[in-house]
Tab-separated table of C-alpha atoms and ligand atoms in Angstrom:
chain	number	residue	atom	x	y	z
A	160	MET	CA	4.164	23.184	-10.298
A	161	LYS	CA	5.535	21.321	-7.291
A	162	THR	CA	2.994	20.712	-4.527
A	163	VAL	CA	4.460	20.957	-1.006
A	164	VAL	CA	2.651	19.414	1.982
A	165	ILE	CA	3.221	20.878	5.477
A	166	ASP	CA	1.859	19.109	8.570
A	167	ILE	CA	0.366	21.829	10.767
A	168	THR	CA	0.128	19.433	13.721
A	169	THR	CA	3.948	19.221	13.881
A	170	GLU	CA	5.096	22.405	12.056
A	171	TYR	CA	2.515	24.947	13.166
A	172	ASP	CA	4.485	28.169	12.649
A	173	ARG	CA	5.925	27.142	9.286
A	174	ALA	CA	2.485	26.048	8.059
A	175	LEU	CA	0.979	29.447	8.917
A	176	THR	CA	3.910	31.415	7.492
A	177	GLU	CA	3.864	29.565	4.179
A	178	ALA	CA	0.060	29.660	3.855
A	179	LYS	CA	0.139	33.408	4.490
A	180	ARG	CA	3.000	33.997	2.035
A	181	LEU	CA	1.315	32.103	-0.813
A	182	ILE	CA	-2.235	33.382	-0.210
A	183	ASN	CA	-0.926	36.957	-0.069
A	184	GLN	CA	0.810	36.318	-3.412
A	185	GLY	CA	-2.548	35.361	-4.912
A	186	GLU	CA	-1.989	31.592	-4.863
A	187	VAL	CA	-4.342	28.745	-3.934
A	188	VAL	CA	-3.641	26.635	-0.816
A	189	GLY	CA	-5.285	23.385	0.359
A	190	ILE	CA	-6.449	23.810	3.976
A	191	PRO	CA	-7.964	21.527	6.629
A	192	THR	CA	-11.393	22.259	8.151
A	193	GLU	CA	-13.611	20.168	10.445
A	194	THR	CA	-15.892	19.208	7.519
A	195	VAL	CA	-13.680	18.528	4.468
A	196	TYR	CA	-10.483	20.091	3.084
A	197	GLY	CA	-10.849	23.381	1.200
A	198	LEU	CA	-9.029	25.020	-1.728
A	199	ALA	CA	-8.468	28.515	-0.387
A	200	ALA	CA	-7.623	31.877	-1.933
A	201	ASN	CA	-7.945	35.540	-0.895
A	202	ALA	CA	-11.683	36.223	-1.349
A	203	PHE	CA	-10.924	39.856	-2.254
A	204	CYS	CA	-8.489	38.990	-5.066
A	205	GLU	CA	-10.321	38.058	-8.286
A	206	ASP	CA	-7.272	36.621	-10.004
A	207	ALA	CA	-6.551	34.349	-7.039
A	208	VAL	CA	-10.172	33.175	-6.889
A	209	LYS	CA	-10.129	32.403	-10.619
A	210	LYS	CA	-7.214	30.015	-9.975
A	211	ILE	CA	-9.466	27.964	-7.674
A	212	PHE	CA	-11.885	27.295	-10.544
A	213	VAL	CA	-8.979	26.255	-12.780
A	214	ALA	CA	-7.389	23.948	-10.153
A	215	LYS	CA	-10.725	22.236	-9.466
A	216	GLY	CA	-12.109	22.175	-12.980
A	217	ARG	CA	-15.200	23.856	-11.541
A	218	PRO	CA	-17.905	25.524	-13.671
A	219	SER	CA	-17.712	29.295	-13.128
A	220	ASP	CA	-21.428	29.630	-12.275
A	221	ASN	CA	-20.958	27.541	-9.106
A	222	PRO	CA	-20.318	30.023	-6.271
A	223	LEU	CA	-17.764	29.631	-3.471
A	224	ILE	CA	-18.105	29.811	0.302
A	225	VAL	CA	-16.211	32.673	1.975
A	226	HIS	CA	-14.538	31.587	5.221
A	227	ILE	CA	-14.018	34.016	8.104
A	228	ALA	CA	-12.284	33.759	11.496
A	229	LYS	CA	-14.361	36.211	13.545
A	230	LEU	CA	-17.753	37.855	13.478
A	231	GLU	CA	-16.425	41.325	12.556
A	232	ASP	CA	-15.296	39.818	9.245
A	233	LEU	CA	-18.925	39.167	8.224
A	234	GLU	CA	-20.057	42.782	7.963
A	235	PRO	CA	-17.918	43.885	4.989
A	236	LEU	CA	-19.114	40.877	2.956
A	237	VAL	CA	-22.862	41.411	3.152
A	238	ALA	CA	-25.432	44.117	2.377
A	239	GLU	CA	-27.014	43.611	5.797
A	240	ILE	CA	-27.024	40.983	8.513
A	241	PRO	CA	-30.563	39.592	8.968
A	242	GLU	CA	-31.707	39.221	12.583
A	243	LYS	CA	-31.963	35.430	12.244
A	244	VAL	CA	-28.366	35.260	11.055
A	245	LYS	CA	-27.251	37.132	14.172
A	246	ILE	CA	-29.096	34.589	16.313
A	247	MET	CA	-27.679	31.634	14.372
A	248	ALA	CA	-24.120	33.017	14.450
A	249	GLU	CA	-24.356	33.604	18.192
A	250	LYS	CA	-25.682	30.084	18.784
A	251	PHE	CA	-23.587	27.988	16.357
A	252	TRP	CA	-20.511	29.720	14.896
A	253	PRO	CA	-17.768	28.652	14.627
A	254	ALA	CA	-19.353	25.583	13.023
A	255	ALA	CA	-20.068	23.459	9.966
A	256	LEU	CA	-22.678	26.052	9.066
A	257	THR	CA	-22.714	28.237	5.942
A	258	MET	CA	-25.189	31.118	5.809
A	259	ILE	CA	-26.208	32.841	2.571
A	260	MET	CA	-27.047	36.551	2.561
A	261	LYS	CA	-27.329	39.419	0.068
A	262	LYS	CA	-23.752	40.337	-0.788
A	263	SER	CA	-21.957	43.684	-0.507
A	264	ASP	CA	-20.166	45.416	-3.405
A	265	LYS	CA	-16.867	44.128	-2.026
A	266	VAL	CA	-17.707	40.544	-3.055
A	267	SER	CA	-16.736	39.853	-6.641
A	268	ASP	CA	-19.041	38.099	-9.108
A	269	VAL	CA	-16.279	35.520	-9.520
A	270	VAL	CA	-16.830	34.446	-5.888
A	271	SER	CA	-20.631	34.541	-6.061
A	272	GLY	CA	-20.987	32.924	-9.486
A	273	ASN	CA	-22.789	36.110	-10.639
A	274	LEU	CA	-25.485	35.749	-7.949
A	275	ASP	CA	-26.393	38.750	-5.757
A	276	THR	CA	-25.781	36.656	-2.625
A	277	VAL	CA	-22.725	35.350	-0.787
A	278	ALA	CA	-22.238	32.220	1.326
A	279	VAL	CA	-20.231	32.722	4.536
A	280	ARG	CA	-18.869	30.224	7.057
A	281	MET	CA	-16.804	30.492	10.228
A	282	PRO	CA	-15.183	27.058	10.525
A	283	LYS	CA	-14.844	25.326	13.887
A	284	SER	CA	-11.405	23.911	13.069
A	285	ASP	CA	-8.793	25.874	15.057
A	286	TYR	CA	-6.300	25.255	12.253
A	287	ALA	CA	-8.658	26.711	9.636
A	288	ARG	CA	-9.329	29.851	11.709
A	289	ALA	CA	-5.614	30.260	12.502
A	290	ILE	CA	-4.830	30.130	8.770
A	291	ILE	CA	-7.516	32.744	7.972
A	292	GLU	CA	-6.207	35.000	10.779
A	293	ALA	CA	-2.620	34.618	9.577
A	294	CYS	CA	-3.572	35.530	6.000
A	295	GLY	CA	-5.471	38.593	7.213
A	296	CYS	CA	-8.295	38.226	4.664
A	297	PRO	CA	-11.415	36.106	4.227
A	298	LEU	CA	-10.717	32.930	2.253
A	299	ALA	CA	-12.953	31.789	-0.588
A	300	ALA	CA	-12.820	27.993	-0.587
A	301	PRO	CA	-14.746	25.146	-2.162
A	302	SER	CA	-14.023	21.536	-1.225
A	303	ALA	CA	-10.513	20.539	-2.338
A	304	ASN	CA	-11.487	17.752	-4.759
A	305	LEU	CA	-11.521	17.817	-8.529
A	306	SER	CA	-15.030	18.818	-9.594
A	307	GLY	CA	-17.323	15.772	-9.446
A	308	SER	CA	-15.217	13.616	-7.077
A	309	PRO	CA	-15.969	13.027	-3.394
A	310	SER	CA	-14.790	15.830	-1.080
A	311	PRO	CA	-11.411	15.037	0.535
A	312	THR	CA	-11.369	14.198	4.237
A	313	ASN	CA	-7.587	14.013	4.586
A	314	ALA	CA	-4.508	15.633	3.025
A	315	LYS	CA	-3.583	12.489	1.085
A	316	TYR	CA	-6.827	12.705	-0.929
A	317	VAL	CA	-6.208	16.407	-1.581
A	318	PHE	CA	-2.731	15.523	-2.836
A	319	ASN	CA	-4.142	12.800	-5.127
A	320	ASP	CA	-6.466	15.329	-6.795
A	321	MET	CA	-4.335	18.500	-6.615
A	322	ASN	CA	-0.715	17.365	-7.055
A	323	GLY	CA	0.902	19.726	-9.574
A	324	ARG	CA	-2.126	22.059	-9.564
A	325	ILE	CA	-1.530	24.065	-6.358
A	326	PRO	CA	1.716	25.024	-4.563
A	327	LEU	CA	0.804	24.057	-0.974
A	328	ILE	CA	-1.401	21.726	1.071
A	329	ILE	CA	-1.644	22.193	4.838
A	330	ASP	CA	-2.132	18.768	6.459
A	331	GLY	CA	-4.272	18.953	9.603
A	332	GLY	CA	-5.113	15.234	9.853
A	333	ASN	CA	-8.533	13.652	9.306
A	334	CYS	CA	-11.645	15.864	9.177
A	335	GLN	CA	-13.929	15.006	12.118
A	336	ILE	CA	-17.274	15.606	10.430
A	337	GLY	CA	-16.388	14.183	7.024
A	338	VAL	CA	-19.185	15.769	4.940
A	339	GLU	CA	-19.500	19.422	3.910
A	340	SER	CA	-21.173	22.137	5.957
A	341	THR	CA	-24.887	22.825	6.189
A	342	VAL	CA	-25.840	25.521	3.645
A	343	ILE	CA	-28.878	27.653	4.523
A	344	SER	CA	-30.105	30.771	2.744
A	345	PHE	CA	-31.280	33.860	4.632
A	346	ALA	CA	-31.748	35.774	1.398
A	347	GLU	CA	-35.402	34.732	1.802
A	348	ASP	CA	-37.739	34.260	4.769
A	349	PRO	CA	-38.436	31.666	6.072
A	350	PRO	CA	-34.855	30.585	5.475
A	351	ARG	CA	-34.235	27.733	3.040
A	352	LEU	CA	-32.019	24.691	3.677
A	353	LEU	CA	-29.986	24.077	0.514
A	354	ARG	CA	-27.581	21.426	1.747
A	355	PRO	CA	-27.807	19.426	4.994
A	356	GLY	CA	-24.533	19.086	6.902
A	357	GLY	CA	-22.791	19.231	10.266
A	358	VAL	CA	-25.426	21.433	11.945
A	359	THR	CA	-28.733	19.575	11.697
A	360	LEU	CA	-32.141	20.834	10.562
A	361	GLU	CA	-33.568	19.948	13.985
A	362	GLU	CA	-30.866	21.956	15.804
A	363	MET	CA	-31.505	25.005	13.605
A	364	THR	CA	-35.308	24.783	13.789
A	365	ALA	CA	-35.064	24.739	17.590
A	366	VAL	CA	-33.315	28.132	17.400
A	367	ILE	CA	-35.066	30.050	14.573
A	368	GLY	CA	-38.312	28.192	13.902
A	369	GLU	CA	-39.562	27.386	10.419
A	370	ILE	CA	-37.015	26.404	7.756
A	371	VAL	CA	-38.020	25.398	4.211
A	372	VAL	CA	-36.206	22.301	2.982
A	373	ASP	CA	-35.307	22.799	-0.666
A	374	ASP	CA	-36.595	20.044	-2.974
A	375	ALA	CA	-33.081	19.265	-4.144
A	376	VAL	CA	-32.045	18.115	-0.646
A	377	LEU	CA	-33.895	14.825	-1.035
A	378	ASN	CA	-34.870	14.671	-4.704
A	379	LYS	CA	-33.290	14.790	-8.085
A	380	LEU	CA	-33.598	18.187	-9.720
A	381	GLU	CA	-35.981	18.027	-12.698
A	382	GLU	CA	-34.404	18.466	-16.118
A	383	GLY	CA	-34.191	22.218	-16.860
A	384	ALA	CA	-35.148	23.341	-13.324
A	385	VAL	CA	-33.251	26.287	-11.810
A	386	ALA	CA	-31.185	25.173	-8.805
A	387	SER	CA	-31.437	27.302	-5.632
A	388	SER	CA	-27.852	26.255	-5.043
A	389	PRO	CA	-25.937	25.862	-8.309
A	390	GLY	CA	-23.815	23.065	-6.803
A	391	MET	CA	-26.883	20.845	-6.585
A	392	LYS	CA	-27.252	20.534	-10.325
A	393	TYR	CA	-23.801	19.035	-10.817
A	394	LYS	CA	-22.918	15.378	-10.515
A	395	HIS	CA	-21.379	14.873	-7.119
A	396	TYR	CA	-19.671	12.406	-4.853
A	397	ALA	CA	-19.745	9.841	-7.620
A	398	PRO	CA	-17.419	6.868	-7.417
A	399	THR	CA	-16.835	4.742	-10.512
A	400	ALA	CA	-18.910	1.924	-9.029
A	401	ASP	CA	-22.618	1.749	-9.846
A	402	ILE	CA	-24.430	2.194	-6.508
A	403	THR	CA	-28.071	1.416	-5.668
A	404	ILE	CA	-29.519	2.147	-2.228
A	405	ILE	CA	-31.591	-0.714	-0.814
A	406	LYS	CA	-34.294	0.345	1.624
A	407	SER	CA	-35.042	-2.908	3.441
A	408	ASN	CA	-34.175	-4.908	6.536
A	409	PHE	CA	-30.730	-6.455	6.803
A	410	ASP	CA	-31.786	-9.992	5.792
A	411	THR	CA	-33.297	-8.804	2.503
A	412	PHE	CA	-30.219	-6.660	1.872
A	413	LYS	CA	-27.959	-9.641	2.580
A	414	SER	CA	-29.728	-11.940	0.171
A	415	ILE	CA	-29.746	-9.476	-2.741
A	416	CYS	CA	-26.032	-8.698	-2.262
A	417	GLU	CA	-25.058	-12.349	-2.006
A	418	ASN	CA	-27.327	-13.600	-4.819
A	419	GLU	CA	-26.050	-10.991	-7.241
A	420	ASN	CA	-22.468	-11.130	-5.983
A	421	ALA	CA	-22.482	-7.364	-5.509
A	422	THR	CA	-20.287	-5.367	-3.134
A	423	ALA	CA	-22.147	-4.309	0.019
A	424	LEU	CA	-21.855	-0.777	1.425
A	425	CYS	CA	-23.132	-1.600	4.905
A	426	PHE	CA	-23.025	-0.509	8.542
A	427	ASP	CA	-20.256	-1.507	10.984
A	428	GLY	CA	-20.448	-5.132	12.070
A	429	GLU	CA	-22.931	-6.169	9.357
A	430	ASN	CA	-19.998	-7.148	7.135
A	431	GLU	CA	-19.297	-10.081	9.492
A	432	ASN	CA	-22.606	-11.642	8.416
A	433	LEU	CA	-22.048	-11.225	4.684
A	434	SER	CA	-20.297	-13.701	2.394
A	435	CYS	CA	-19.833	-11.109	-0.378
A	436	SER	CA	-17.252	-8.327	-0.539
A	437	SER	CA	-18.116	-5.280	1.589
A	438	VAL	CA	-17.147	-1.802	2.797
A	439	THR	CA	-18.600	-0.329	6.001
A	440	TYR	CA	-19.668	3.272	6.599
A	441	GLY	CA	-20.262	3.729	10.305
A	442	ASP	CA	-22.631	2.748	13.080
A	443	LYS	CA	-26.227	1.992	12.009
A	444	ASP	CA	-27.701	4.286	14.676
A	445	ASP	CA	-25.156	7.103	14.573
A	446	GLY	CA	-25.315	9.592	11.690
A	447	TYR	CA	-22.093	11.301	12.864
A	448	SER	CA	-20.138	8.067	12.631
A	449	GLN	CA	-21.630	7.527	9.137
A	450	SER	CA	-20.721	11.036	7.936
A	451	ALA	CA	-17.156	10.637	9.217
A	452	ARG	CA	-16.788	7.475	7.114
A	453	LEU	CA	-18.946	7.984	4.011
A	454	PHE	CA	-16.545	9.676	1.565
A	455	ASP	CA	-13.678	7.375	2.611
A	456	ALA	CA	-15.962	4.405	2.042
A	457	LEU	CA	-16.875	5.660	-1.459
A	458	ARG	CA	-13.175	5.938	-2.310
A	459	GLU	CA	-12.527	2.451	-0.870
A	460	LEU	CA	-15.174	1.007	-3.193
A	461	ASP	CA	-13.192	2.345	-6.148
A	462	GLU	CA	-9.887	1.103	-4.690
A	463	LYS	CA	-11.441	-2.374	-4.408
A	464	GLY	CA	-12.509	-2.162	-8.048
A	465	ALA	CA	-16.171	-2.621	-7.091
A	466	THR	CA	-18.500	-2.353	-10.092
A	467	LYS	CA	-21.954	-3.124	-8.664
A	468	VAL	CA	-22.685	-1.867	-5.160
A	469	TYR	CA	-25.761	-2.152	-2.946
A	470	ALA	CA	-25.884	0.331	-0.072
A	471	ARG	CA	-27.757	0.189	3.204
A	472	CYS	CA	-30.111	3.150	3.591
A	473	PRO	CA	-29.358	5.676	6.371
A	474	GLU	CA	-32.066	7.408	8.408
A	475	THR	CA	-33.105	10.839	7.180
A	476	LYS	CA	-33.251	12.374	10.689
A	477	GLY	CA	-30.550	14.452	12.391
A	478	MET	CA	-27.108	13.980	10.894
A	479	GLY	CA	-28.552	11.122	8.826
A	480	LEU	CA	-30.130	13.682	6.464
A	481	ALA	CA	-26.664	14.904	5.388
A	482	VAL	CA	-25.470	11.318	4.927
A	483	TYR	CA	-28.551	10.382	2.881
A	484	ASN	CA	-28.237	13.554	0.765
A	485	ARG	CA	-24.660	12.596	-0.251
A	486	LEU	CA	-25.403	8.890	-0.696
A	487	ILE	CA	-28.397	9.384	-3.036
A	488	ARG	CA	-26.176	11.563	-5.241
A	489	ALA	CA	-23.429	8.937	-5.206
A	490	ALA	CA	-26.129	6.439	-6.218
A	491	GLY	CA	-27.432	8.675	-9.019
A	492	PHE	CA	-30.784	8.676	-7.121
A	493	LYS	CA	-31.273	4.899	-7.569
A	494	ILE	CA	-33.236	3.504	-4.622
A	495	LYS	CA	-34.991	0.137	-4.345
A	496	VAL	CA	-37.600	-0.237	-1.614
A	497	MET	CA	-37.910	-3.945	-0.737
B	93	TXA	O1	-17.802	22.310	4.500
B	93	TXA	C1	-17.804	23.017	3.512
B	93	TXA	O2	-18.758	23.769	3.217
B	93	TXA	C2	-16.555	22.990	2.601
B	93	TXA	C3	-15.382	23.511	3.416
B	93	TXA	C4	-14.122	23.671	2.593
B	93	TXA	O3	-15.740	24.704	4.033
B	93	TXA	N1	-16.780	23.747	1.418
B	93	TXA	C5	-17.604	23.313	0.429
B	93	TXA	O4	-17.659	24.157	-0.665
B	93	TXA	O5	-18.228	22.282	0.490
B	93	TXA	P1	-18.308	23.722	-2.065
B	93	TXA	O6	-17.983	24.842	-2.969
B	93	TXA	O7	-17.824	22.384	-2.429
B	93	TXA	O8	-19.831	23.721	-1.796
B	93	TXA	C6	-20.531	24.944	-1.604
B	93	TXA	C7	-21.972	24.802	-2.012
B	93	TXA	C8	-22.119	24.622	-3.503
B	93	TXA	O9	-23.139	23.648	-3.742
B	93	TXA	C9	-22.553	25.995	-3.982
B	93	TXA	O10	-23.356	25.927	-5.137
B	93	TXA	C10	-23.336	26.508	-2.784
B	93	TXA	O11	-22.665	26.000	-1.664
B	93	TXA	N2	-23.317	27.975	-2.715
B	93	TXA	C11	-22.259	28.783	-2.496
B	93	TXA	N3	-22.621	30.079	-2.553
B	93	TXA	C12	-23.952	30.096	-2.810
B	93	TXA	C13	-24.928	31.131	-3.011
B	93	TXA	N4	-24.598	32.405	-2.946
B	93	TXA	N5	-26.201	30.751	-3.269
B	93	TXA	C14	-26.553	29.465	-3.343
B	93	TXA	N6	-25.679	28.430	-3.167
B	93	TXA	C15	-24.395	28.745	-2.909
B	94	MG	MG1	-17.711	20.528	-3.241
């Protein structure tokens, strides 16, 4: 299969027309969102959704997020809309926020990975919402990487993973947020945070009060434990390089990197004070700048051929929680406190 790339920033009408044509034919299309690129198909067409799992090499028990363009599109997908979801939608959507609810009969088990719930998101990206509107159906879409690789933050990375596997990629430039959406479940009360992302725990707590943080957000799932979110049990975001997070001050970090001739994954500017090889991942005090850079930085480590990497430890507050959650997975949960 030939994979065509259309730049929606310069060929807006053609991008929408082609996305609509292919999605309505039951094909899979790579689309930009503000978080990461998605692999989209008509959420109401089982055969189309099955093609997503094939293109990605994704286990079939890992459910997909259904993307909508307006609030009216939520109702047909769910059994009922909990009061807290109404409040959250009003306050945050469109946003990097995915809310899980009991699903309606219209949502296929292929989409929900046989669970009785469905995850729904209204993306902030105007391009993403325009594509959904043009297609005229909700779009089921996981991140557009091959299963196990870092999520793609630009169309070039989607092409690297999906060339020959899907007919079309819509290029909308770099994703601003750079890590996937926040996933929170309202299938239970108090709601449970399953994956930290672009809308922070603090922002949500300020609006709806108590939120339970699932163990898997910060810790490795025990062998044999049942994951609240199936995605959390799979290896994720893993570059080839062996990464260890170093929780220390900069001087200690510097000496261990230099003594062991490792590659440093450090904050902006710190690289100027290191004599070893390094890759930076954003401003030390700005979780948003770190999230925008993290997945690119992980790919750069591989491009450099790094084998042993020591990473600076982000804060676990605000947007830092999402950054830390991805980085500990990339590091296979290896942390040294020094
Ligand atoms: O930002 C994002 O969320 C991107 C863009 C494309 O929207 N999408 C994305 O999808 O990251 P994916 O499939 O890579 O991650 C979705 C996560 C998975 O860990 C999955 O297990 C979980 O959400 N999930 C989906 N539906 C669920 C459900 N019903 N119950 C529990 N977890 C669910
Ligand atoms: Mg993913």
